[in-house]
Short mmCIF file of C-alpha atoms and ligand atoms in Angstrom, two decimals:
data_model
loop_
_atom_site.label_atom_id
_atom_site.label_comp_id
_atom_site.label_asym_id
_atom_site.label_seq_id
_atom_site.Cartn_x
_atom_site.Cartn_y
_atom_site.Cartn_z
CA MET S 1 81.93 127.82 88.63
CA ILE S 2 82.83 129.89 91.79
CA THR S 3 84.02 133.12 90.63
CA SER S 4 85.91 135.75 92.70
CA PRO S 5 87.29 139.27 92.04
CA PRO S 6 90.53 139.39 90.08
CA GLY S 7 93.55 138.52 92.07
CA ARG S 8 91.85 136.57 94.67
CA ALA S 9 90.47 133.03 95.25
CA SER S 10 89.94 130.68 98.36
CA ALA S 11 90.38 126.91 98.23
CA LEU S 12 89.74 123.99 100.40
CA ALA S 13 92.00 120.86 100.70
CA HIS S 14 91.95 117.82 102.75
CA PRO S 15 94.93 115.95 104.25
CA ASN S 16 95.79 112.59 102.94
CA ILE S 17 97.27 109.60 104.51
CA ALA S 18 99.84 107.47 102.65
CA LEU S 19 99.36 103.68 102.69
CA VAL S 20 102.52 103.21 100.91
CA LYS S 21 104.84 105.73 102.36
CA TYR S 22 107.28 108.36 101.09
CA TRP S 23 110.27 108.82 103.21
CA GLY S 24 113.29 110.07 101.28
CA LYS S 25 114.10 112.40 98.55
CA ARG S 26 115.84 111.86 95.18
CA ASP S 27 116.40 115.61 94.74
CA ASP S 28 115.99 118.34 97.59
CA ALA S 29 115.88 121.41 95.39
CA LEU S 30 112.94 120.15 93.25
CA ASN S 31 111.58 118.16 96.21
CA LEU S 32 111.54 114.91 94.17
CA PRO S 33 110.66 111.63 96.21
CA ALA S 34 112.99 108.73 95.94
CA SER S 35 109.99 106.19 95.69
CA GLY S 36 106.40 106.34 94.70
CA SER S 37 103.54 106.40 97.29
CA LEU S 38 99.86 105.67 97.53
CA SER S 39 97.38 107.59 99.84
CA ILE S 40 93.73 108.19 100.66
CA THR S 41 92.34 111.67 100.98
CA LEU S 42 90.24 112.21 104.21
CA ASP S 43 86.92 114.22 104.17
CA ARG S 44 86.81 115.03 107.69
CA LEU S 45 89.77 117.44 108.09
CA HIS S 46 90.11 120.75 106.37
CA THR S 47 92.67 123.39 105.27
CA ARG S 48 90.90 126.45 104.05
CA THR S 49 93.23 129.06 102.29
CA ALA S 50 92.44 132.41 100.88
CA VAL S 51 94.95 134.26 98.58
CA ARG S 52 94.65 137.70 97.36
CA PHE S 53 97.39 139.29 95.06
CA ASP S 54 97.55 143.07 95.72
CA PRO S 55 99.76 145.45 93.84
CA ALA S 56 99.61 147.69 97.00
CA LEU S 57 101.43 145.15 99.05
CA GLY S 58 105.37 145.61 99.58
CA ALA S 59 105.64 141.98 100.83
CA ASP S 60 103.72 138.86 101.15
CA ASP S 61 101.63 138.84 104.28
CA ILE S 62 101.06 135.20 105.58
CA VAL S 63 98.70 134.37 108.37
CA LEU S 64 98.68 130.63 109.23
CA ASN S 65 96.09 129.44 111.86
CA GLY S 66 95.87 133.12 113.07
CA ARG S 67 99.74 133.62 113.41
CA ARG S 68 102.51 135.26 111.40
CA ASP S 69 105.60 132.99 111.53
CA ALA S 70 108.80 134.27 109.84
CA ALA S 71 110.19 130.59 108.91
CA GLU S 72 106.69 129.50 107.47
CA SER S 73 106.19 132.92 105.64
CA ARG S 74 109.63 132.35 103.86
CA LYS S 75 108.50 128.87 102.59
CA ILE S 76 105.16 130.15 101.38
CA SER S 77 106.64 133.18 99.74
CA ALA S 78 109.19 130.90 97.93
CA PHE S 79 106.31 128.69 96.67
CA LEU S 80 104.36 131.75 95.54
CA ASP S 81 107.47 132.83 93.64
CA LEU S 82 107.12 129.52 91.55
CA LEU S 83 103.61 130.63 90.35
CA ARG S 84 104.74 134.24 89.96
CA ALA S 85 107.53 133.30 87.76
CA HIS S 86 105.10 131.20 85.87
CA ALA S 87 102.58 134.00 85.45
CA GLY S 88 105.37 136.56 84.85
CA VAL S 89 104.15 138.88 87.73
CA ALA S 90 105.91 140.18 90.77
CA THR S 91 102.75 141.03 92.84
CA ARG S 92 102.88 140.10 96.37
CA ALA S 93 99.98 138.47 98.07
CA CYS S 94 98.03 138.16 101.32
CA VAL S 95 97.46 134.52 102.37
CA VAL S 96 95.11 133.34 105.18
CA SER S 97 95.02 129.61 106.01
CA GLU S 98 93.37 127.71 108.61
CA ASN S 99 93.31 124.03 109.56
CA ASP S 100 90.47 122.53 111.63
CA PHE S 101 92.89 119.92 113.10
CA PRO S 102 96.28 120.04 114.99
CA THR S 103 99.17 121.35 112.82
CA GLY S 104 102.51 119.51 112.59
CA ALA S 105 101.46 116.49 114.78
CA GLY S 106 101.58 113.81 112.01
CA LEU S 107 98.05 114.74 110.53
CA ALA S 108 99.45 115.82 107.13
CA SER S 109 98.78 119.56 107.56
CA SER S 110 101.55 120.37 105.01
CA ALA S 111 99.80 118.23 102.40
CA SER S 112 96.31 119.93 102.73
CA GLY S 113 98.19 123.30 103.29
CA PHE S 114 100.08 123.41 99.98
CA ALA S 115 97.48 121.66 98.08
CA ALA S 116 94.90 124.37 98.95
CA LEU S 117 97.42 127.05 98.36
CA ALA S 118 98.46 125.80 94.91
CA VAL S 119 94.72 125.79 93.96
CA ALA S 120 93.84 129.06 95.44
CA ALA S 121 97.01 130.94 94.03
CA ASP S 122 96.56 129.30 90.59
CA ARG S 123 93.05 130.69 90.38
CA ALA S 124 93.84 133.91 91.80
CA LEU S 125 96.68 134.63 89.29
CA GLY S 126 94.62 133.14 86.60
CA THR S 127 97.37 130.58 85.52
CA ASP S 128 94.80 128.00 84.97
CA LEU S 129 97.09 124.79 85.53
CA ASP S 130 95.65 121.35 84.96
CA ALA S 131 95.44 118.74 87.83
CA SER S 132 98.78 117.09 86.96
CA SER S 133 100.62 120.57 86.83
CA LEU S 134 98.81 121.50 90.09
CA SER S 135 100.04 118.36 91.69
CA ARG S 136 103.73 119.04 90.36
CA LEU S 137 103.40 122.44 91.82
CA ALA S 138 101.99 121.32 95.24
CA ARG S 139 105.09 118.77 95.43
CA ARG S 140 107.49 121.82 95.46
CA GLY S 141 105.68 122.76 98.75
CA SER S 142 105.57 119.39 100.33
CA GLY S 143 105.87 115.90 98.66
CA SER S 144 102.71 114.66 100.12
CA ALA S 145 100.69 117.76 98.95
CA ALA S 146 100.90 116.41 95.50
CA ARG S 147 98.55 113.72 96.46
CA SER S 148 95.94 115.81 98.04
CA ILE S 149 95.22 117.61 94.76
CA PHE S 150 93.21 114.39 94.31
CA GLY S 151 90.42 112.72 96.14
CA GLY S 152 89.90 109.17 96.98
CA PHE S 153 92.84 106.90 96.46
CA ALA S 154 95.78 108.58 94.65
CA GLU S 155 99.33 107.48 93.63
CA MET S 156 102.33 109.60 93.57
CA ALA S 157 105.19 108.64 90.92
CA ALA S 158 108.75 109.19 91.88
CA GLY S 159 109.54 109.66 88.34
CA THR S 160 112.99 109.41 86.74
CA ARG S 161 113.45 112.78 85.05
CA ALA S 162 116.11 115.07 86.59
CA ASP S 163 113.77 118.03 85.97
CA GLY S 164 110.86 116.43 88.02
CA GLU S 165 108.25 116.76 85.33
CA ASP S 166 107.19 113.21 85.87
CA ALA S 167 106.99 113.28 89.51
CA PHE S 168 103.15 114.02 90.14
CA ALA S 169 100.24 112.25 91.49
CA ARG S 170 97.23 110.88 89.78
CA PRO S 171 93.84 109.58 90.83
CA LEU S 172 93.52 105.81 91.13
CA LEU S 173 90.04 105.20 92.41
CA ASP S 174 87.16 107.53 93.48
CA ALA S 175 86.21 107.65 97.10
CA ALA S 176 82.69 106.61 96.14
CA ALA S 177 84.05 103.55 94.35
CA TRP S 178 85.43 102.03 97.72
CA PRO S 179 84.09 104.10 100.61
CA LEU S 180 86.73 103.05 103.28
CA ARG S 181 86.65 104.94 106.57
CA VAL S 182 89.41 106.04 108.93
CA VAL S 183 89.56 106.23 112.66
CA ILE S 184 92.12 108.71 113.76
CA ALA S 185 93.30 108.16 117.39
CA ILE S 186 94.85 111.44 118.71
CA THR S 187 97.59 110.61 121.20
CA THR S 188 98.96 114.15 121.67
CA ARG S 189 98.19 117.64 120.31
CA THR S 190 101.83 118.90 120.66
CA ALA S 191 103.66 119.44 117.32
CA LYS S 192 106.40 116.88 116.52
CA SER S 193 110.02 117.71 117.38
CA THR S 194 111.61 116.57 114.13
CA SER S 195 109.69 117.46 110.87
CA SER S 196 109.33 114.98 108.02
CA ARG S 197 111.76 116.88 105.95
CA THR S 198 114.52 116.98 108.43
CA GLY S 199 113.85 113.46 109.61
CA MET S 200 113.80 111.95 105.98
CA ASP S 201 116.96 113.72 105.02
CA LEU S 202 118.71 112.20 108.29
CA SER S 203 117.42 108.86 107.42
CA ARG S 204 118.84 108.90 103.90
CA ARG S 205 122.15 109.93 105.30
CA THR S 206 122.55 107.68 108.31
CA SER S 207 120.06 104.71 108.29
CA PRO S 208 121.77 101.33 107.34
CA PHE S 209 118.36 100.33 106.05
CA TYR S 210 117.56 103.35 103.88
CA ARG S 211 118.63 101.58 100.61
CA ASP S 212 116.51 98.63 101.04
CA TRP S 213 113.54 100.69 101.93
CA ILE S 214 113.74 102.50 98.67
CA THR S 215 114.22 99.40 96.81
CA THR S 216 111.22 97.54 98.38
CA GLY S 217 108.94 100.54 97.97
CA ALA S 218 108.37 99.86 94.23
CA GLY S 219 106.99 96.27 94.82
CA ASP S 220 104.84 97.57 97.73
CA LEU S 221 103.35 100.07 95.41
CA GLU S 222 102.56 97.64 92.90
CA VAL S 223 100.74 95.32 95.32
CA ALA S 224 98.82 98.23 96.86
CA ARG S 225 97.77 99.49 93.48
CA GLY S 226 96.49 96.08 92.58
CA ALA S 227 94.78 95.86 95.94
CA VAL S 228 92.92 99.08 95.37
CA ARG S 229 91.97 98.39 91.81
CA SER S 230 90.55 94.99 92.98
CA ARG S 231 89.13 96.43 96.19
CA ASP S 232 91.17 93.69 97.99
CA PHE S 233 91.12 94.85 101.66
CA ASP S 234 93.20 92.02 103.08
CA ARG S 235 95.98 92.72 100.52
CA LEU S 236 95.81 96.39 101.23
CA ALA S 237 95.85 95.74 105.01
CA ALA S 238 99.05 93.53 104.76
CA VAL S 239 100.95 95.89 102.37
CA GLY S 240 99.78 99.03 104.24
CA GLU S 241 101.07 97.90 107.65
CA ALA S 242 104.29 96.49 106.15
CA SER S 243 105.05 99.79 104.51
CA CYS S 244 104.31 101.73 107.69
CA LEU S 245 106.39 99.47 109.82
CA ALA S 246 109.22 99.41 107.32
CA MET S 247 109.30 103.36 107.22
CA HIS S 248 109.32 103.47 111.15
CA ALA S 249 112.16 100.67 110.89
CA VAL S 250 114.10 103.30 108.87
CA MET S 251 113.10 106.07 111.20
CA LEU S 252 114.29 104.05 114.32
CA SER S 253 117.60 103.04 112.74
CA THR S 254 118.26 106.73 111.75
CA ARG S 255 121.16 108.09 113.82
CA PRO S 256 120.17 109.51 116.24
CA GLY S 257 116.98 107.43 115.98
CA LEU S 258 113.58 108.99 115.29
CA ILE S 259 111.00 107.70 117.53
CA TYR S 260 107.70 109.32 116.66
CA TRP S 261 105.49 106.83 118.67
CA ASN S 262 104.42 107.26 122.33
CA GLY S 263 102.89 104.63 124.46
CA ALA S 264 99.43 104.99 123.26
CA THR S 265 100.57 104.62 119.68
CA VAL S 266 101.86 101.26 120.43
CA GLU S 267 98.81 100.24 122.26
CA CYS S 268 96.63 101.27 119.61
CA MET S 269 98.62 99.16 117.11
CA GLN S 270 98.13 96.14 119.32
CA ARG S 271 94.43 96.81 119.57
CA VAL S 272 93.98 97.22 115.76
CA ARG S 273 95.93 93.81 115.22
CA SER S 274 93.84 92.09 117.71
CA LEU S 275 90.59 93.46 116.23
CA ARG S 276 91.58 92.27 112.93
CA GLU S 277 93.16 88.85 113.88
CA ARG S 278 90.98 87.77 116.85
CA ASP S 279 87.66 89.49 116.09
CA GLY S 280 87.81 89.28 112.31
CA LEU S 281 87.27 93.04 111.52
CA GLY S 282 88.42 94.79 108.42
CA VAL S 283 90.80 97.15 109.82
CA PHE S 284 94.70 98.08 109.51
CA PHE S 285 96.73 100.71 111.04
CA THR S 286 98.99 103.32 109.62
CA ILE S 287 101.24 105.94 111.41
CA ASP S 288 103.21 108.95 110.02
CA ALA S 289 105.88 111.14 111.24
CA GLY S 290 103.89 111.62 114.67
CA PRO S 291 102.22 109.43 117.39
CA GLN S 292 98.70 109.37 115.94
CA VAL S 293 97.29 106.13 114.80
CA LYS S 294 95.01 106.03 111.66
CA ALA S 295 92.96 102.81 111.46
CA VAL S 296 91.83 102.19 108.11
CA CYS S 297 88.55 100.36 108.22
CA LEU S 298 85.91 98.68 106.03
CA PRO S 299 82.73 100.76 106.53
CA ASP S 300 80.92 98.39 108.84
CA ALA S 301 84.10 98.17 111.26
CA ALA S 302 84.48 101.88 111.81
CA ALA S 303 82.21 102.30 114.77
CA GLN S 304 83.54 99.39 116.82
CA VAL S 305 87.23 100.32 116.08
CA ALA S 306 86.47 103.81 117.30
CA ASP S 307 84.94 102.56 120.36
CA VAL S 308 87.93 100.28 121.22
CA LEU S 309 90.47 102.96 120.45
CA ARG S 310 88.78 105.67 122.38
CA ASP S 311 89.25 103.44 125.57
CA VAL S 312 92.99 103.17 125.14
CA ALA S 313 94.81 105.16 127.99
CA GLY S 314 96.51 108.12 126.39
CA VAL S 315 94.04 108.50 123.52
CA GLN S 316 92.82 111.98 123.83
CA ASP S 317 90.26 112.02 120.88
CA VAL S 318 88.97 109.79 118.14
CA ILE S 319 88.14 111.36 114.82
CA LEU S 320 86.11 109.35 112.28
CA SER S 321 86.53 110.26 108.72
CA GLY S 322 85.50 109.07 105.29
CA LEU S 323 87.39 109.51 102.04
CA GLY S 324 87.25 112.97 100.59
CA GLU S 325 87.47 114.87 97.36
CA GLY S 326 90.39 116.55 95.96
CA ALA S 327 91.49 120.23 96.54
CA ARG S 328 88.95 122.70 95.11
CA ILE S 329 87.96 126.28 94.85
CA VAL S 330 85.35 127.49 97.34
CA ALA S 331 83.58 130.83 97.83
CA ASP S 332 85.71 133.65 99.21
CA SER S 333 83.20 134.31 101.85
CA GLU S 334 84.15 131.07 103.69
CA LEU S 335 87.29 132.63 104.91
CA GLU S 336 88.24 136.12 105.61
CA VAL S 337 90.91 137.56 103.33
CA ALA S 338 92.76 140.03 105.48
CA SER S 339 92.31 143.40 103.68
CA GLY S 340 94.93 145.62 105.19
CA ASN S 341 98.74 145.66 105.14
CA PRO S 342 100.57 143.68 107.75
CA ALA S 343 100.01 144.96 111.42
C1 DP6 E 1 105.63 110.23 106.77
O1 DP6 E 1 105.35 115.37 102.44
O2 DP6 E 1 105.71 116.12 104.82
O3 DP6 E 1 103.91 111.55 106.00
O4 DP6 E 1 108.22 116.68 100.96
O5 DP6 E 1 109.70 117.18 102.99
O6 DP6 E 1 107.49 118.34 102.84
P1 DP6 E 1 108.10 117.09 102.37
O7 DP6 E 1 107.74 115.74 103.21
P2 DP6 E 1 106.18 115.48 103.66
O8 DP6 E 1 106.50 113.94 104.19
C2 DP6 E 1 105.48 113.03 104.44
C3 DP6 E 1 105.97 111.95 105.09
C4 DP6 E 1 105.04 110.94 105.54
C5 DP6 E 1 104.65 109.75 104.60
C6 DP6 E 1 103.83 110.15 103.55
O9 DP6 E 1 102.99 111.06 103.49
O10 DP6 E 1 104.01 109.47 102.39
#
């Protein structure tokens, strides 16, 4: 086990990508999703977060990707307050977190961010939460973060309880049991203009399709769960693309419409369809609240899919990823924890 001096710990988490999507909440305060979701955790992208609780600090000091941002700091302080309340302490903390991929551009940085923070802060405070409780806690930061606690394939339950105690993720299948690959086509490095949180709230309030979207989600989840358990790629491809497109139909029908795609996004979708339907490759696309396209592939299809997407006009970069592990403690030395008070 990796040990750290009392009050400090570092954790690493990977973003995850939903194949059955979450877009809408049943409770804003507790951040409870209106429907369940199913995801894969990626090994190639990382968030590393170091936390140090220090009685000498008068306020939390939060540095994300080398910057202090007032709005982000408030969110993270509120999240740390949940754990402080649980631990019965008021000690402020220094948090340093870094992503090795673009933040806020539809690559699920909030998922890996809050999963890493939950795991690091839990260890630093010695609260010793189990995986389900860590997932519940991560959910309070970001719904998708509940899934990044686990590796491989994970399923997030919407739950029915008003207190949200049944709304957490659980592992479905290990990465090694079905080692799919994901080709991520980066079509912009600019952060999105409407956050998932704002967008899904607007969709709930204004999209005429929102209710149907939530109703069909349960069936999609069941099909996807079965496809993962039986490693049925074609079934997963069909339900994965359907869930993605239905979510974007809700986004587009939101008023005013949320258009997260650019031209290259659409072209990548067409290429993926053609690779599957014309060339017989095991591949399907999924897209979140941003213009990047994630092509989920059978292992032997990934190199060819990457070559094709790299050539699409507007694609700036292509990242190849496998499926990764869940959020975990790493040695402190892997990330510097700022030792002084805020500058
Ligand atoms: C499109 O988890 O970022 O990526 O709970 O408000 O923080 P909050 O939202 P977030 O939304 C993710 C939306 C999505 C689909 C998904 O990951 O399921």
